[in-house]
């Protein structure tokens, strides 16, 4: 499969116009166009195959290319994997700068980036901890729902009483089978990045950050009003609750879940996404899809009579009788032959069952 994806990328590259450079970060493609969507998917699959082979730097570079094709809409959720690939390829300075410099979207409202930013700072520090602990405490306060999942997945020893605190529980409607957007983002981050937190040094650092965060959380509190933190942190927490604690999941995140090879998360998508039309070659086509191949004549609805006028079209009644041919099926074949004569504009074709030799041998 990896070889076929590489061949697909080569085929796409052969179709690039000379001035289109996919590697300089300036080339853009309209995801609504079905011809463009194949390249997005091929890049995502190539990134996955590189990660499976342990080629983390290559996966990181492909991830950047995928994001650069449409940084505004980010149709395949490339931002949700970029921090992971950067950390695995030890691009800690990149993670630090990206959070400060990225202006296309609110990356500060993605829980994975909050924890990855703190971890990158920890990796860059030499000696005594400083900025990384502040960033970790802020990540815990703003995105507390990540912590119980992360500790369980990374086998970090934390008192269960702490993790059952109301502040660390994501609010969910009773009887709702789908996940909130916050839950999906937390699960995606933890499934990929839990191994980064398994080392003794990082685990100890995370435990210390949790204790410091608990000092700023009111007893029994569960919202931004219940923490004694800097005004900027409280406001960020409020914005995160407003945007992420909802069952309305953006199309890009839903599409990312569908292609991320995490089947356990697909059941957590909204019902309208689970039942929507989707294809392996085009997962979850956008609502504003531009596809000239849908229907004939650019999507026009043609009548049966109009369809039969199209070159190459056959009468459905004739085709439907082909599976019922027997020794008396000559009339059906004659009907098809007559249709072929009309399409080719030729009248010299012979009927089946006759030949010039038979005509010559026939008695006068």
Tab-separated table of C-alpha atoms in Angstrom:
chain	number	residue	atom	x	y	z
A	1	UNK	CA	0.000	0.000	0.000
A	2	UNK	CA	2.839	2.389	0.785
A	3	UNK	CA	4.323	1.828	-2.659
A	4	UNK	CA	0.979	2.552	-4.309
A	5	UNK	CA	0.657	5.795	-2.342
A	6	UNK	CA	4.124	6.832	-3.511
A	7	UNK	CA	3.089	6.101	-7.098
A	8	UNK	CA	-0.030	8.208	-6.613
A	9	UNK	CA	2.075	11.115	-5.338
A	10	UNK	CA	4.366	10.759	-8.344
A	11	UNK	CA	1.362	10.851	-10.683
A	12	UNK	CA	0.058	13.994	-8.967
A	13	UNK	CA	3.476	15.615	-9.205
A	14	UNK	CA	3.583	15.046	-12.949
A	15	UNK	CA	0.404	17.109	-13.238
A	16	UNK	CA	1.747	20.167	-11.409
A	17	UNK	CA	2.136	23.299	-13.478
A	18	UNK	CA	5.767	24.494	-13.601
A	19	UNK	CA	5.267	27.389	-11.180
A	20	UNK	CA	3.465	25.301	-8.527
A	21	UNK	CA	5.920	24.317	-5.811
A	22	UNK	CA	4.432	22.079	-3.149
A	23	UNK	CA	7.451	22.294	-0.841
A	24	UNK	CA	7.876	26.053	-0.341
A	25	UNK	CA	4.733	26.432	1.781
A	26	UNK	CA	3.139	28.921	-0.608
A	27	UNK	CA	1.158	26.561	-2.864
A	28	UNK	CA	-2.555	26.339	-2.130
A	29	UNK	CA	-5.245	23.949	-3.367
A	30	UNK	CA	-9.021	24.290	-3.188
A	31	UNK	CA	-10.219	21.272	-1.205
A	32	UNK	CA	-13.717	21.653	-2.651
A	33	UNK	CA	-12.424	20.514	-6.034
A	34	UNK	CA	-12.529	16.723	-6.199
A	35	UNK	CA	-9.381	16.687	-8.340
A	36	UNK	CA	-7.471	18.292	-5.440
A	37	UNK	CA	-8.804	16.070	-2.689
A	38	UNK	CA	-6.903	13.025	-3.905
A	39	UNK	CA	-3.589	14.786	-3.249
A	40	UNK	CA	-4.639	15.688	0.302
A	41	UNK	CA	-5.525	12.070	1.013
A	42	UNK	CA	-2.352	10.708	-0.603
A	43	UNK	CA	-0.204	13.020	1.530
A	44	UNK	CA	-2.041	11.997	4.689
A	45	UNK	CA	-1.578	8.302	3.892
A	46	UNK	CA	2.088	8.837	3.030
A	47	UNK	CA	2.553	10.598	6.367
A	48	UNK	CA	0.988	7.620	8.146
A	49	UNK	CA	3.223	5.106	6.361
A	50	UNK	CA	6.346	7.132	7.171
A	51	UNK	CA	5.357	7.220	10.850
A	52	UNK	CA	4.800	3.454	10.904
A	53	UNK	CA	8.284	2.941	9.527
A	54	UNK	CA	9.744	5.190	12.223
A	55	UNK	CA	10.752	7.865	9.684
A	56	UNK	CA	9.614	10.634	12.006
A	57	UNK	CA	11.403	13.534	10.343
A	58	UNK	CA	9.964	12.586	6.958
A	59	UNK	CA	6.488	12.265	8.459
A	60	UNK	CA	6.956	15.692	10.061
A	61	UNK	CA	7.938	17.315	6.751
A	62	UNK	CA	5.028	15.681	4.889
A	63	UNK	CA	2.725	16.883	7.682
A	64	UNK	CA	3.900	20.456	7.096
A	65	UNK	CA	3.273	20.143	3.359
A	66	UNK	CA	-0.249	18.850	3.999
A	67	UNK	CA	-1.036	21.754	6.305
A	68	UNK	CA	0.410	24.311	3.895
A	69	UNK	CA	-1.927	23.274	1.061
A	70	UNK	CA	-4.888	24.748	2.961
A	71	UNK	CA	-3.854	26.264	6.315
A	72	UNK	CA	-7.169	28.042	6.819
A	73	UNK	CA	-9.619	25.152	6.471
A	74	UNK	CA	-7.085	22.381	7.265
A	75	UNK	CA	-9.483	19.784	5.790
A	76	UNK	CA	-7.622	16.709	7.104
A	77	UNK	CA	-6.778	18.119	10.527
A	78	UNK	CA	-3.037	18.285	9.871
A	79	UNK	CA	-2.668	20.466	12.969
A	80	UNK	CA	-3.785	17.535	15.112
A	81	UNK	CA	-0.729	15.487	14.135
A	82	UNK	CA	1.891	18.183	13.570
A	83	UNK	CA	2.790	18.584	17.246
A	84	UNK	CA	3.197	14.808	17.655
A	85	UNK	CA	5.451	14.420	14.621
A	86	UNK	CA	7.491	17.447	15.687
A	87	UNK	CA	8.033	15.977	19.156
A	88	UNK	CA	8.928	12.526	17.796
A	89	UNK	CA	11.477	14.081	15.438
A	90	UNK	CA	12.830	16.198	18.346
A	91	UNK	CA	11.883	19.509	16.757
A	92	UNK	CA	11.224	21.117	20.143
A	93	UNK	CA	12.138	24.628	19.082
A	94	UNK	CA	9.692	24.345	16.181
A	95	UNK	CA	6.846	23.527	18.580
A	96	UNK	CA	7.747	26.503	20.744
A	97	UNK	CA	7.840	28.913	17.809
A	98	UNK	CA	4.792	27.500	16.074
A	99	UNK	CA	2.465	28.260	18.978
A	100	UNK	CA	3.740	31.837	19.099
A	101	UNK	CA	3.770	32.474	15.348
A	102	UNK	CA	0.778	30.567	13.940
A	103	UNK	CA	-1.991	33.016	13.048
A	104	UNK	CA	-4.247	31.023	10.703
A	105	UNK	CA	-6.332	29.504	13.514
A	106	UNK	CA	-6.624	29.254	17.310
A	107	UNK	CA	-3.968	26.629	17.935
A	108	UNK	CA	-4.023	27.658	21.598
A	109	UNK	CA	-7.492	26.085	21.836
A	110	UNK	CA	-6.206	22.650	20.824
A	111	UNK	CA	-5.458	20.580	23.940
A	112	UNK	CA	-2.739	18.549	22.246
A	113	UNK	CA	-0.731	21.648	21.419
A	114	UNK	CA	-1.029	22.962	24.983
A	115	UNK	CA	0.536	19.822	26.449
A	116	UNK	CA	3.061	19.438	23.616
A	117	UNK	CA	4.157	23.060	24.030
A	118	UNK	CA	4.827	22.477	27.730
A	119	UNK	CA	6.661	19.214	27.031
A	120	UNK	CA	8.792	20.838	24.313
A	121	UNK	CA	9.805	23.556	26.773
A	122	UNK	CA	10.688	20.873	29.329
A	123	UNK	CA	12.906	19.120	26.781
A	124	UNK	CA	14.698	22.384	25.971
A	125	UNK	CA	15.350	23.282	29.586
A	126	UNK	CA	18.691	22.491	31.126
A	127	UNK	CA	18.825	22.049	34.855
A	128	UNK	CA	16.145	23.639	37.020
A	129	UNK	CA	12.582	23.748	35.706
A	130	UNK	CA	11.102	27.100	34.880
A	131	UNK	CA	8.784	28.052	32.056
A	132	UNK	CA	7.765	24.463	31.305
A	133	UNK	CA	6.071	24.030	34.686
A	134	UNK	CA	4.045	27.202	34.205
A	135	UNK	CA	2.942	26.021	30.765
A	136	UNK	CA	2.034	22.586	32.117
A	137	UNK	CA	-0.079	24.000	34.937
A	138	UNK	CA	-1.824	26.263	32.429
A	139	UNK	CA	-2.502	23.302	30.113
A	140	UNK	CA	-3.974	21.308	33.014
A	141	UNK	CA	-6.183	24.209	34.095
A	142	UNK	CA	-7.445	24.986	30.584
A	143	UNK	CA	-7.808	21.381	29.351
A	144	UNK	CA	-8.350	19.261	32.473
A	145	UNK	CA	-10.262	16.498	30.638
A	146	UNK	CA	-6.999	15.381	28.989
A	147	UNK	CA	-5.301	14.477	32.255
A	148	UNK	CA	-7.311	11.405	33.381
A	149	UNK	CA	-7.085	9.853	29.919
A	150	UNK	CA	-3.367	10.616	29.635
A	151	UNK	CA	-2.501	9.232	33.075
A	152	UNK	CA	-4.440	6.033	32.410
A	153	UNK	CA	-2.903	5.482	28.981
A	154	UNK	CA	0.670	6.348	29.992
A	155	UNK	CA	0.469	4.394	33.283
A	156	UNK	CA	1.269	7.455	35.395
A	157	UNK	CA	0.623	6.890	39.079
A	158	UNK	CA	-1.880	9.498	40.244
A	159	UNK	CA	-4.331	9.275	43.133
A	160	UNK	CA	-7.729	8.235	41.751
A	161	UNK	CA	-9.402	10.728	44.106
A	162	UNK	CA	-7.658	13.510	42.234
A	163	UNK	CA	-8.700	12.283	38.798
A	164	UNK	CA	-12.346	11.901	39.873
A	165	UNK	CA	-12.452	15.558	40.921
A	166	UNK	CA	-15.337	17.308	39.081
A	167	UNK	CA	-12.910	19.711	37.475
A	168	UNK	CA	-11.259	16.900	35.497
A	169	UNK	CA	-14.506	15.452	34.176
A	170	UNK	CA	-15.761	16.496	30.755
A	171	UNK	CA	-19.406	17.446	30.920
A	172	UNK	CA	-21.548	15.082	28.843
A	173	UNK	CA	-25.284	14.882	28.259
A	174	UNK	CA	-26.893	11.809	29.817
A	175	UNK	CA	-27.777	9.166	27.229
A	176	UNK	CA	-25.588	10.752	24.542
A	177	UNK	CA	-23.416	8.183	22.775
A	178	UNK	CA	-21.353	10.671	20.782
A	179	UNK	CA	-18.297	12.397	22.213
A	180	UNK	CA	-17.912	16.105	22.724
A	181	UNK	CA	-15.338	17.879	20.628
A	182	UNK	CA	-13.116	18.134	23.702
A	183	UNK	CA	-13.293	14.380	24.283
A	184	UNK	CA	-12.410	13.606	20.661
A	185	UNK	CA	-9.419	15.954	20.692
A	186	UNK	CA	-8.223	14.580	24.025
A	187	UNK	CA	-8.506	10.980	22.841
A	188	UNK	CA	-6.703	11.742	19.561
A	189	UNK	CA	-3.845	13.417	21.398
A	190	UNK	CA	-3.485	10.709	24.041
A	191	UNK	CA	-3.667	7.802	21.580
A	192	UNK	CA	-0.731	9.239	19.653
A	193	UNK	CA	1.385	10.978	22.274
A	194	UNK	CA	1.031	8.876	25.427
A	195	UNK	CA	4.457	7.288	24.868
A	196	UNK	CA	6.074	10.730	25.141
A	197	UNK	CA	4.966	10.928	28.797
A	198	UNK	CA	6.058	7.453	29.877
A	199	UNK	CA	9.671	8.245	30.785
A	200	UNK	CA	10.350	8.623	34.538
A	201	UNK	CA	11.485	12.249	34.205
A	202	UNK	CA	8.412	13.342	32.244
A	203	UNK	CA	6.035	11.366	34.489
A	204	UNK	CA	7.472	13.007	37.595
A	205	UNK	CA	7.254	16.423	35.956
A	206	UNK	CA	3.587	15.810	35.105
A	207	UNK	CA	2.789	14.732	38.669
A	208	UNK	CA	4.409	17.871	40.070
A	209	UNK	CA	2.450	20.029	37.652
A	210	UNK	CA	-0.801	18.381	38.699
A	211	UNK	CA	-0.132	19.165	42.378
A	212	UNK	CA	0.529	22.813	41.556
A	213	UNK	CA	-2.641	22.986	39.454
A	214	UNK	CA	-4.722	21.525	42.284
A	215	UNK	CA	-3.702	24.445	44.469
A	216	UNK	CA	-5.525	26.771	42.057
A	217	UNK	CA	-8.726	24.722	41.785
A	218	UNK	CA	-11.555	25.342	44.242
A	219	UNK	CA	-12.938	22.357	46.142
A	220	UNK	CA	-15.702	20.830	44.018
A	221	UNK	CA	-15.242	23.406	41.262
A	222	UNK	CA	-15.633	22.417	37.626
A	223	UNK	CA	-15.584	25.592	35.491
A	224	UNK	CA	-13.374	28.579	34.708
A	225	UNK	CA	-14.983	30.441	37.625
A	226	UNK	CA	-13.504	27.922	40.054
A	227	UNK	CA	-9.803	28.542	39.497
A	228	UNK	CA	-7.542	31.186	40.962
A	229	UNK	CA	-5.270	31.781	37.993
A	230	UNK	CA	-4.167	34.692	35.868
A	231	UNK	CA	-7.003	36.477	34.031
A	232	UNK	CA	-5.597	35.331	30.674
A	233	UNK	CA	-5.733	31.681	31.768
A	234	UNK	CA	-9.297	32.051	33.076
A	235	UNK	CA	-10.404	33.652	29.802
A	236	UNK	CA	-8.717	30.930	27.765
A	237	UNK	CA	-10.441	28.289	29.876
A	238	UNK	CA	-13.795	29.983	29.306
A	239	UNK	CA	-13.224	30.088	25.532
A	240	UNK	CA	-12.201	26.423	25.509
A	241	UNK	CA	-15.378	25.446	27.368
A	242	UNK	CA	-17.521	27.459	24.997
A	243	UNK	CA	-15.932	26.131	21.806
A	244	UNK	CA	-15.012	22.534	22.659
A	245	UNK	CA	-17.567	21.315	25.206
A	246	UNK	CA	-20.126	20.739	22.479
A	247	UNK	CA	-21.363	17.886	20.319
A	248	UNK	CA	-20.977	20.006	17.187
A	249	UNK	CA	-17.795	18.575	15.684
A	250	UNK	CA	-16.180	20.438	12.754
A	251	UNK	CA	-15.989	18.591	9.468
A	252	UNK	CA	-12.186	18.611	9.467
A	253	UNK	CA	-11.996	16.835	12.837
A	254	UNK	CA	-14.596	14.271	11.765
A	255	UNK	CA	-12.690	13.595	8.545
A	256	UNK	CA	-9.466	13.280	10.522
A	257	UNK	CA	-11.020	10.648	12.791
A	258	UNK	CA	-12.257	8.683	9.771
A	259	UNK	CA	-8.789	8.417	8.214
A	260	UNK	CA	-6.701	8.238	11.416
A	261	UNK	CA	-6.980	4.434	11.810
A	262	UNK	CA	-8.549	4.800	15.256
A	263	UNK	CA	-11.710	2.753	14.898
A	264	UNK	CA	-12.584	3.116	18.579
A	265	UNK	CA	-13.198	6.847	18.037
A	266	UNK	CA	-15.473	6.533	15.014
A	267	UNK	CA	-18.415	5.546	17.202
A	268	UNK	CA	-17.962	8.826	19.063
A	269	UNK	CA	-18.666	10.945	15.998
A	270	UNK	CA	-22.068	12.639	15.628
A	271	UNK	CA	-24.733	10.457	14.061
A	272	UNK	CA	-25.022	12.681	11.003
A	273	UNK	CA	-21.321	12.071	10.318
A	274	UNK	CA	-21.498	8.315	10.892
A	275	UNK	CA	-24.383	8.025	8.429
A	276	UNK	CA	-23.079	10.536	5.880
A	277	UNK	CA	-21.914	9.501	2.426
A	278	UNK	CA	-18.209	8.722	2.519
A	279	UNK	CA	-15.769	6.862	0.298
A	280	UNK	CA	-12.348	5.337	0.842
A	281	UNK	CA	-10.982	7.561	-1.949
A	282	UNK	CA	-12.885	10.631	-0.726
A	283	UNK	CA	-13.699	10.484	3.002
A	284	UNK	CA	-16.550	12.784	3.991
A	285	UNK	CA	-16.798	15.040	0.904
A	286	UNK	CA	-17.325	18.685	1.880
A	287	UNK	CA	-20.821	20.133	1.872
A	288	UNK	CA	-19.753	22.699	-0.768
A	289	UNK	CA	-18.229	19.987	-2.959
A	290	UNK	CA	-17.333	20.996	-6.533
A	291	UNK	CA	-17.543	17.781	-8.536
A	292	UNK	CA	-18.283	17.927	-12.266
A	293	UNK	CA	-18.445	14.145	-12.338
A	294	UNK	CA	-21.543	13.939	-10.145
A	295	UNK	CA	-24.233	13.171	-12.652
A	296	UNK	CA	-23.839	13.895	-16.313
A	297	UNK	CA	-23.457	17.313	-17.879
A	298	UNK	CA	-22.034	18.831	-14.697
A	299	UNK	CA	-24.698	17.536	-12.340
A	300	UNK	CA	-27.767	18.192	-14.519
A	301	UNK	CA	-30.614	15.760	-13.955
A	302	UNK	CA	-31.343	14.179	-17.341
A	303	UNK	CA	-34.431	12.253	-18.304
A	304	UNK	CA	-34.238	8.632	-19.476
A	305	UNK	CA	-34.910	9.760	-23.022
A	306	UNK	CA	-32.001	12.242	-22.840
A	307	UNK	CA	-29.701	9.581	-21.413
A	308	UNK	CA	-30.436	7.275	-24.345
A	309	UNK	CA	-29.304	9.988	-26.758
A	310	UNK	CA	-25.825	10.058	-25.248
A	311	UNK	CA	-23.281	8.169	-27.397
A	312	UNK	CA	-22.618	4.737	-25.945
A	313	UNK	CA	-25.906	4.526	-24.072
A	314	UNK	CA	-28.070	1.410	-24.453
A	315	UNK	CA	-31.709	0.838	-23.774
A	316	UNK	CA	-31.981	-0.396	-20.145
A	317	UNK	CA	-34.652	-2.861	-21.222
A	318	UNK	CA	-32.248	-4.473	-23.671
A	319	UNK	CA	-29.420	-4.646	-21.168
A	320	UNK	CA	-31.721	-5.995	-18.490
A	321	UNK	CA	-32.584	-8.977	-20.704
A	322	UNK	CA	-28.989	-10.072	-21.258
A	323	UNK	CA	-28.947	-12.266	-18.152
A	324	UNK	CA	-32.005	-14.129	-19.412
A	325	UNK	CA	-30.631	-15.199	-22.785
A	326	UNK	CA	-31.300	-18.759	-23.910
A	327	UNK	CA	-31.650	-20.493	-27.249
A	328	UNK	CA	-34.446	-18.049	-28.107
A	329	UNK	CA	-32.364	-14.967	-27.246
A	330	UNK	CA	-31.667	-14.015	-30.867
A	331	UNK	CA	-34.196	-11.128	-30.873
A	332	UNK	CA	-32.419	-9.505	-27.919
A	333	UNK	CA	-29.053	-9.688	-29.652
A	334	UNK	CA	-30.598	-8.346	-32.847
A	335	UNK	CA	-31.988	-5.408	-30.871
A	336	UNK	CA	-28.563	-4.632	-29.410
A	337	UNK	CA	-26.976	-4.913	-32.839
A	338	UNK	CA	-29.520	-2.488	-34.248
A	339	UNK	CA	-28.640	-0.027	-31.480
A	340	UNK	CA	-24.928	-0.391	-32.292
A	341	UNK	CA	-25.699	0.269	-35.983
A	342	UNK	CA	-27.457	3.485	-35.024
A	343	UNK	CA	-24.576	4.628	-32.812
A	344	UNK	CA	-21.937	3.863	-35.419
A	345	UNK	CA	-23.981	5.178	-38.296
A	346	UNK	CA	-23.359	1.943	-40.170
A	347	UNK	CA	-25.822	-0.446	-41.759
A	348	UNK	CA	-23.447	-3.118	-42.985
A	349	UNK	CA	-23.110	-5.060	-39.715
A	350	UNK	CA	-24.404	-8.602	-39.937
A	351	UNK	CA	-27.064	-10.057	-37.739
A	352	UNK	CA	-25.843	-12.737	-35.327
A	353	UNK	CA	-26.300	-16.251	-36.676
A	354	UNK	CA	-25.716	-15.322	-40.342
A	355	UNK	CA	-22.595	-15.149	-42.443
A	356	UNK	CA	-21.687	-14.610	-46.060
A	357	UNK	CA	-20.508	-18.218	-46.304
A	358	UNK	CA	-23.891	-19.509	-45.199
A	359	UNK	CA	-25.587	-17.224	-47.726
A	360	UNK	CA	-23.345	-18.581	-50.483
A	361	UNK	CA	-24.085	-22.175	-49.585
A	362	UNK	CA	-27.814	-21.640	-49.370
A	363	UNK	CA	-29.816	-23.137	-52.304
A	364	UNK	CA	-31.013	-20.657	-54.877
